[in-house]
PDB file of C-alpha atoms in Angstrom:
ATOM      1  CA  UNK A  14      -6.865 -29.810  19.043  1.00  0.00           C
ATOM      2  CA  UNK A  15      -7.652 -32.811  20.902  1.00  0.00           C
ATOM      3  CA  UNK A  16      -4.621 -34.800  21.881  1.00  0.00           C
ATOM      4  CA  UNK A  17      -1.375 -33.730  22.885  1.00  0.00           C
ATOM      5  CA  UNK A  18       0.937 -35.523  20.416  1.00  0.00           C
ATOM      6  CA  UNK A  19      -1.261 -34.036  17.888  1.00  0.00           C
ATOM      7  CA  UNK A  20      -1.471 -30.585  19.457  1.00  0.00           C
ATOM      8  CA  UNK A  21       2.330 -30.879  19.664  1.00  0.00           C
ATOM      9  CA  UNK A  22       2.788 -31.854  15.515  1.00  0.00           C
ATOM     10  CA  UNK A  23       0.762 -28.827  15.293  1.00  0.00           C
ATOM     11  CA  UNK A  24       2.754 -26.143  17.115  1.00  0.00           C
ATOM     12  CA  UNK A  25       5.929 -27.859  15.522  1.00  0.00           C
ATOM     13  CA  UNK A  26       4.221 -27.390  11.970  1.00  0.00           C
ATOM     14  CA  UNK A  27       2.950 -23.920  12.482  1.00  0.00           C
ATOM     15  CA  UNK A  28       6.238 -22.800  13.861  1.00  0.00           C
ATOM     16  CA  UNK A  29       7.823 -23.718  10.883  1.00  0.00           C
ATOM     17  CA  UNK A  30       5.769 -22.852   8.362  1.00  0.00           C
ATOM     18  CA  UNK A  31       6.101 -19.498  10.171  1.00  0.00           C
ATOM     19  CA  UNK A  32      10.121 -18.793   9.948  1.00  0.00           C
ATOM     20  CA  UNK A  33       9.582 -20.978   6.387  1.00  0.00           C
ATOM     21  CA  UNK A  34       7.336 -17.396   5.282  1.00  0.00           C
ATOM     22  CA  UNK A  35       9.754 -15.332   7.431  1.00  0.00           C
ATOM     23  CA  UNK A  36      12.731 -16.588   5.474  1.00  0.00           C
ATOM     24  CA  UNK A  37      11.115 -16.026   1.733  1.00  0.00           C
ATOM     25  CA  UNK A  38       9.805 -12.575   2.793  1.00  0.00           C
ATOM     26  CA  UNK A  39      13.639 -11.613   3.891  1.00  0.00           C
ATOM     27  CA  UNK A  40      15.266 -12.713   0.357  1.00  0.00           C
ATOM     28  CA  UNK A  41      12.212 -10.786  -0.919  1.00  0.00           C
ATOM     29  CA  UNK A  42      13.177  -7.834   0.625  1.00  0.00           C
ATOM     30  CA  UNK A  43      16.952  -8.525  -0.920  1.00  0.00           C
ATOM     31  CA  UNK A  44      16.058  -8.549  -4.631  1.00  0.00           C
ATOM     32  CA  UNK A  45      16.484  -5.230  -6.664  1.00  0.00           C
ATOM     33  CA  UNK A  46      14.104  -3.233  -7.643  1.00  0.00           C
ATOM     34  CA  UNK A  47      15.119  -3.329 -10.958  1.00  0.00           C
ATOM     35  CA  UNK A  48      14.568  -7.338 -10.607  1.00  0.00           C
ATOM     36  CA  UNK A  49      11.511  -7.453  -9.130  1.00  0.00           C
ATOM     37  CA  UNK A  50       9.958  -7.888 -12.523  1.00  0.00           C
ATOM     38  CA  UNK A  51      12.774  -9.465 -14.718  1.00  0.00           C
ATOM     39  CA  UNK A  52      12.481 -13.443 -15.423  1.00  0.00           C
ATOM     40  CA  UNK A  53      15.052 -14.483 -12.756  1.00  0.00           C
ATOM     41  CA  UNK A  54      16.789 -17.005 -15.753  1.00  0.00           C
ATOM     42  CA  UNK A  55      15.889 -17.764 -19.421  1.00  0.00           C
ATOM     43  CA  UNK A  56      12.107 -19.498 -19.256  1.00  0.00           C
ATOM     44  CA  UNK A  57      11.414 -19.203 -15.552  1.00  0.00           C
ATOM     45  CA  UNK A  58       9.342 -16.542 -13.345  1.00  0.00           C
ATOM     46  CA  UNK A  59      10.220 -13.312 -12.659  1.00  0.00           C
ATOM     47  CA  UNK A  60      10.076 -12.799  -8.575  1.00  0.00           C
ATOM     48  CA  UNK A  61       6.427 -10.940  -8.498  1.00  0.00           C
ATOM     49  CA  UNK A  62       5.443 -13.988 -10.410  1.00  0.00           C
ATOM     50  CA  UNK A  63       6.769 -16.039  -7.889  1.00  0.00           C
ATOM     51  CA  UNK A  64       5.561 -14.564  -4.863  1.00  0.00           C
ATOM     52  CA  UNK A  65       1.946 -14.537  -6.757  1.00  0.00           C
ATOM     53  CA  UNK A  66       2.323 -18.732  -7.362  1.00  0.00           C
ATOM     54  CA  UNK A  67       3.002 -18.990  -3.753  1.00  0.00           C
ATOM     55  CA  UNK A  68      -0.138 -16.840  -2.644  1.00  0.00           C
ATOM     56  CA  UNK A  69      -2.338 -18.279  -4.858  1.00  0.00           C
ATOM     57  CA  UNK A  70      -0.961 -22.018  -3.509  1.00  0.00           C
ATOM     58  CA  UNK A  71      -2.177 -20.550  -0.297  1.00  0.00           C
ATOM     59  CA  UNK A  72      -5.429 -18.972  -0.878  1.00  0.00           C
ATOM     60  CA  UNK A  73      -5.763 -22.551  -2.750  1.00  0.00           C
ATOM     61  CA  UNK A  74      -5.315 -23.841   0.678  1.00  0.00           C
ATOM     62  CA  UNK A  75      -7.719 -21.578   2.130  1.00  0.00           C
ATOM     63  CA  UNK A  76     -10.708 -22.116  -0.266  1.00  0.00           C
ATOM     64  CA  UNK A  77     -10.295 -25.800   0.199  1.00  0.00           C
ATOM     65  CA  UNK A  78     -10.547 -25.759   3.776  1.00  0.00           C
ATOM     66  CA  UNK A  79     -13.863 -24.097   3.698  1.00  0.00           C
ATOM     67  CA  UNK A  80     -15.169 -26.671   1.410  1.00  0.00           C
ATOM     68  CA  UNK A  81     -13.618 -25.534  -1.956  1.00  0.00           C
ATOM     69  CA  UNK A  82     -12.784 -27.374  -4.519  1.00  0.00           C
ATOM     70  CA  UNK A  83      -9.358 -28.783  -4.635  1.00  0.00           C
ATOM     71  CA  UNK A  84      -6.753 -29.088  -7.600  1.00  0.00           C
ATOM     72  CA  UNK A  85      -7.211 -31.416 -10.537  1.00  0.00           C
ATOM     73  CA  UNK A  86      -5.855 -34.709 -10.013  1.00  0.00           C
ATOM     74  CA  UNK A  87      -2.883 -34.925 -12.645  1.00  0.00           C
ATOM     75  CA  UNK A  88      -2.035 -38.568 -11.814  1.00  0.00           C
ATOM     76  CA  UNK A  89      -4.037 -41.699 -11.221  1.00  0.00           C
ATOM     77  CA  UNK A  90      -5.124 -42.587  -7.881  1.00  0.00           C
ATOM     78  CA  UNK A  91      -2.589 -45.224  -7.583  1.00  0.00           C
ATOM     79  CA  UNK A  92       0.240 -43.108  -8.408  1.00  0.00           C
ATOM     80  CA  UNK A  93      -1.204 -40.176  -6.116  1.00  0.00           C
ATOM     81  CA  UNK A  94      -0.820 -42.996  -3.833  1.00  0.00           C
ATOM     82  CA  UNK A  95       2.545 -43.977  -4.631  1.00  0.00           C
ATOM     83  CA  UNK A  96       3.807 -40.419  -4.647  1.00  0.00           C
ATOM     84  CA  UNK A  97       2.363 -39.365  -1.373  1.00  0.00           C
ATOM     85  CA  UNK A  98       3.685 -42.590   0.388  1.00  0.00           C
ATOM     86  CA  UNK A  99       7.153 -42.710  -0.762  1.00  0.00           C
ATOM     87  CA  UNK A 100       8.290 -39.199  -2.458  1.00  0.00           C
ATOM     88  CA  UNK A 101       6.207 -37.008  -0.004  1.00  0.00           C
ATOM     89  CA  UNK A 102       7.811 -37.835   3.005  1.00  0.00           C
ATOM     90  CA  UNK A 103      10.575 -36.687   1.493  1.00  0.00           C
ATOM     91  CA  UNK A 104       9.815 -33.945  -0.547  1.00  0.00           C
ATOM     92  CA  UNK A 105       8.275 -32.619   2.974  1.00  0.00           C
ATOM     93  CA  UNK A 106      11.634 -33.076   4.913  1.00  0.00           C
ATOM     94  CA  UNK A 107      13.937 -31.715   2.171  1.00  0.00           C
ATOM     95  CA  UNK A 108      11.856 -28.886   1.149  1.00  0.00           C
ATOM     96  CA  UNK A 109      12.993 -29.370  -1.751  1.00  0.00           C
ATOM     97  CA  UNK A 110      10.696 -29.785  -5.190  1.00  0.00           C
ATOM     98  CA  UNK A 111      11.527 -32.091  -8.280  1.00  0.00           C
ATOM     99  CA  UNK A 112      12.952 -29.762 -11.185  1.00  0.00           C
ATOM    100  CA  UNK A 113      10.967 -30.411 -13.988  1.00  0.00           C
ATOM    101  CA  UNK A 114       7.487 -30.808 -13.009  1.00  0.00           C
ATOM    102  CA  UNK A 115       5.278 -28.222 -13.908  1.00  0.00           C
ATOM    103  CA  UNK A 116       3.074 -26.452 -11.393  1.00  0.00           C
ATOM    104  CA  UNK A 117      -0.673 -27.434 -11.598  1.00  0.00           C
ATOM    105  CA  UNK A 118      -2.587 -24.930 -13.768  1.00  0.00           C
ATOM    106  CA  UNK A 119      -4.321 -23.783 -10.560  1.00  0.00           C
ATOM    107  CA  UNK A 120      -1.475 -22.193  -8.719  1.00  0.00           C
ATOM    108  CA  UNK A 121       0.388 -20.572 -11.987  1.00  0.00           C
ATOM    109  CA  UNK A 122       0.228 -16.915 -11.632  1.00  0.00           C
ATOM    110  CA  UNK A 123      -0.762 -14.733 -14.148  1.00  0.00           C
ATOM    111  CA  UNK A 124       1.773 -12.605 -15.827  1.00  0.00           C
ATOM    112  CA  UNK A 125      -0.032  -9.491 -16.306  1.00  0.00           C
ATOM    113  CA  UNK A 126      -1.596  -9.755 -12.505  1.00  0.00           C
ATOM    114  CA  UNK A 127       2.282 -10.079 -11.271  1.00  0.00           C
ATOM    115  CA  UNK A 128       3.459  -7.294 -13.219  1.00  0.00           C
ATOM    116  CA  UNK A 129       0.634  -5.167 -11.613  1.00  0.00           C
ATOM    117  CA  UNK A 130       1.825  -6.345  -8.040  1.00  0.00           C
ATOM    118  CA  UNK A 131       3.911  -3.493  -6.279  1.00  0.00           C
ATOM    119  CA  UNK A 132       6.175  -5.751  -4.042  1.00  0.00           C
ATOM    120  CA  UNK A 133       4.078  -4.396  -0.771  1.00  0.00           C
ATOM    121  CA  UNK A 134       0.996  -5.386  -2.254  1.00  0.00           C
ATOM    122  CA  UNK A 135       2.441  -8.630  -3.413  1.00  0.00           C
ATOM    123  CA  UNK A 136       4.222  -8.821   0.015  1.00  0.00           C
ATOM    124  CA  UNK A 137       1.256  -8.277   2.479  1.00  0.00           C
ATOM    125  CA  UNK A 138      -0.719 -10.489  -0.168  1.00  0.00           C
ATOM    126  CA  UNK A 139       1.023 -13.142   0.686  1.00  0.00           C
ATOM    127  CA  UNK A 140       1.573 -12.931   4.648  1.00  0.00           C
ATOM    128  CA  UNK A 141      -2.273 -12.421   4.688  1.00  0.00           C
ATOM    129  CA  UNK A 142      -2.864 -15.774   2.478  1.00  0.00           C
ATOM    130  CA  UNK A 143      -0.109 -18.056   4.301  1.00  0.00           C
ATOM    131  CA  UNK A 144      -1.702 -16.940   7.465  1.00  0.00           C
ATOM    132  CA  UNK A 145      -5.188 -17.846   6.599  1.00  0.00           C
ATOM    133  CA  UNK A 146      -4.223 -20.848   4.802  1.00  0.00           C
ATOM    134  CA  UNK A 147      -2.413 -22.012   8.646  1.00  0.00           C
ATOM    135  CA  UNK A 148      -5.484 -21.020  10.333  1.00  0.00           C
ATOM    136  CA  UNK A 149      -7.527 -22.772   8.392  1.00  0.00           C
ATOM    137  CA  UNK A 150      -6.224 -25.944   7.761  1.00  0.00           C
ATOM    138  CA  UNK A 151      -5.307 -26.117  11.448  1.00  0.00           C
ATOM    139  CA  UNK A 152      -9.382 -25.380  12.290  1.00  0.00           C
ATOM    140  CA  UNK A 153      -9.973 -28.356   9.723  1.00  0.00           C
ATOM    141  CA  UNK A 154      -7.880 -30.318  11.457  1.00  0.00           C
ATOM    142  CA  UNK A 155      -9.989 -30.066  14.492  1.00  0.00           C
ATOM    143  CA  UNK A 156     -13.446 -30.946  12.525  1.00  0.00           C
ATOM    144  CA  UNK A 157     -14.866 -34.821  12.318  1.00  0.00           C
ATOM    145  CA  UNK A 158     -14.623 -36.440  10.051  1.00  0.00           C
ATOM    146  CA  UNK A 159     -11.177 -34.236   9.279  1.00  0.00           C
ATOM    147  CA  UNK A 160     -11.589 -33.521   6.054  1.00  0.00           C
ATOM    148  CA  UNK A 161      -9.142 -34.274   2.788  1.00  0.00           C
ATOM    149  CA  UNK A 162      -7.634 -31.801   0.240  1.00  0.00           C
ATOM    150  CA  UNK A 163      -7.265 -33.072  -3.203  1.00  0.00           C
ATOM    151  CA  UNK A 164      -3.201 -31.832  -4.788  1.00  0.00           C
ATOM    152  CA  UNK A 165      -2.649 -32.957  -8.131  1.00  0.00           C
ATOM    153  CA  UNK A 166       0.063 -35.141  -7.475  1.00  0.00           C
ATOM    154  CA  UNK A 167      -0.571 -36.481  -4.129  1.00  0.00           C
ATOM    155  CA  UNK A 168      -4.270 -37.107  -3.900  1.00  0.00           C
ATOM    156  CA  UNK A 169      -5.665 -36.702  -0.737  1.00  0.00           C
ATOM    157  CA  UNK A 170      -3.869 -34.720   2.079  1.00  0.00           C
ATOM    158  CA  UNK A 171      -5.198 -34.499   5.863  1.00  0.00           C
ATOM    159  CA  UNK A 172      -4.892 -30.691   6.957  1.00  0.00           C
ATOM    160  CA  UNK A 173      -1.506 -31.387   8.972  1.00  0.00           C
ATOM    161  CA  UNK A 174       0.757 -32.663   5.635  1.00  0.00           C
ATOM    162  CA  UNK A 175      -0.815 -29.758   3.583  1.00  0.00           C
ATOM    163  CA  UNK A 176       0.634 -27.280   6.064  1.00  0.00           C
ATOM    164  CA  UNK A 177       3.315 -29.063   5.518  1.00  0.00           C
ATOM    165  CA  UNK A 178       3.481 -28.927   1.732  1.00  0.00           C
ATOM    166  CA  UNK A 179       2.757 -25.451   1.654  1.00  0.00           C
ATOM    167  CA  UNK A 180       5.574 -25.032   3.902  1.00  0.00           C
ATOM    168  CA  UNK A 181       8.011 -27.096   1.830  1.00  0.00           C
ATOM    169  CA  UNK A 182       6.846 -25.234  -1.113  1.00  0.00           C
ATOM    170  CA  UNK A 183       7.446 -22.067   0.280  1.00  0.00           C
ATOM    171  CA  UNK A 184      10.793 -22.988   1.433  1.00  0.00           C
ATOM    172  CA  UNK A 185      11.685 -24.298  -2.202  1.00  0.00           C
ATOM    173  CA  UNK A 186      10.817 -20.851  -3.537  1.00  0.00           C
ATOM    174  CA  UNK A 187      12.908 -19.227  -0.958  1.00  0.00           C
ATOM    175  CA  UNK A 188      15.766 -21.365  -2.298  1.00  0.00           C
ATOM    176  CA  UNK A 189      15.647 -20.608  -6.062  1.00  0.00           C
ATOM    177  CA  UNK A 190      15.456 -16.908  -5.518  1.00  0.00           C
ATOM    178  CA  UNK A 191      18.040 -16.417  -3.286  1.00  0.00           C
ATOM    179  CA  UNK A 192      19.785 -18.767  -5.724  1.00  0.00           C
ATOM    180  CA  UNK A 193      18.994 -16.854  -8.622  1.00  0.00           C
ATOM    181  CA  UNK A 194      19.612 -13.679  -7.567  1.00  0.00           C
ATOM    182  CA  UNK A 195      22.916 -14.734  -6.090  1.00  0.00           C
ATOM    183  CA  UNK A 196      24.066 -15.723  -9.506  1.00  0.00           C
ATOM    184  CA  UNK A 197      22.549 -12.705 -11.366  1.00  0.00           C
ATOM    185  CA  UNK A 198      24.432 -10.471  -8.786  1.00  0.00           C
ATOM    186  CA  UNK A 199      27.868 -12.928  -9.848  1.00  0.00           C
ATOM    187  CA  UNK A 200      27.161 -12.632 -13.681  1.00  0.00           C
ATOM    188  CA  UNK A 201      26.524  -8.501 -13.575  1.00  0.00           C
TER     189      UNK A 201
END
């Protein structure tokens, strides 16, 4: 990293993306066994499935970084645009998603994969991927030109805002399970 200010945005970032993986791990660690594989409400994921959307978002981020491809635009460029200038911002300091809009088809996990996912496995998956997806976006940070990673709503994001995203995203997550399994443990 070149410049202070930038160095600085990075250590900020990285720190919390760090307690942002820290945090989901812990309410990980909370659910029930008997959970781990039960839908945690009528329609949504069960928990391994969630914990396999949020490594494959990360391992997303790594194979981009080394020159991967990206996710399919979903939008037009204009509304990428719009939605990365005015709901991104926000999205990022919230961490907090819409409701409503599907994931892109490239980060849904696979049902039958999840269910094969002991929660260690699925666990040390995903400390491994958010790890290498920080590392890596923070090296292509440091590369010139700095390089662009296509999301399917945003368009184009530098390395920095995808750490950010991912962090966001991981945070989000964090909040519907402990959310869900607060109100599972209320209705048993």
């Amino acid at each position: 990293m070149s410049s202070a200010p930038s160095s600085r945005r990075w250590s900020a970032a990285l720190a919390d993306h760090d307690a942002a993986v820290r945090a989901f791990v812990g309410v990980c660690e909370q659910i029930p066994d008997d959970r781990w594989r039960e839908p945690t409400a009528a329609g949504k994921w069960t928990p391994a499935q969630v914990v396999l959307h949020l490594c494959i978002a990360y391992e997303l981020g790594i194979t981009a970084a080394a020159g991967g491809a990206g996710m399919r635009m979903r939008v037009s460029p204009l509304r990428a645009w719009a939605l990365r200038t005015f709901l991104f911002p926000i999205l990022v300091a919230a961490k907090r998603f819409p409701h409503g809009v599907p994931a892109p088809a490239e980060v849904r996990p696979d049902a039958g994969i999840a269910e094969g996912l002991t929660r260690e496995d699925a666990m040390s998956r995903l400390e491994r991927a958010a790890r290498g997806a920080a590392a890596a976006l923070l090296r292509a940070d440091e590369e010139r030109p700095v390089p662009r990673f296509a999301h399917a709503y945003f368009g184009a994001l530098a390395p920095l805002a995808s750490l950010r995203l991912l962090t966001a995203h991981t945070s989000h997550h964090t909040r519907g399970l402990s959310r869900a399994m607060m109100e599972t443990a209320v209705g048993r």
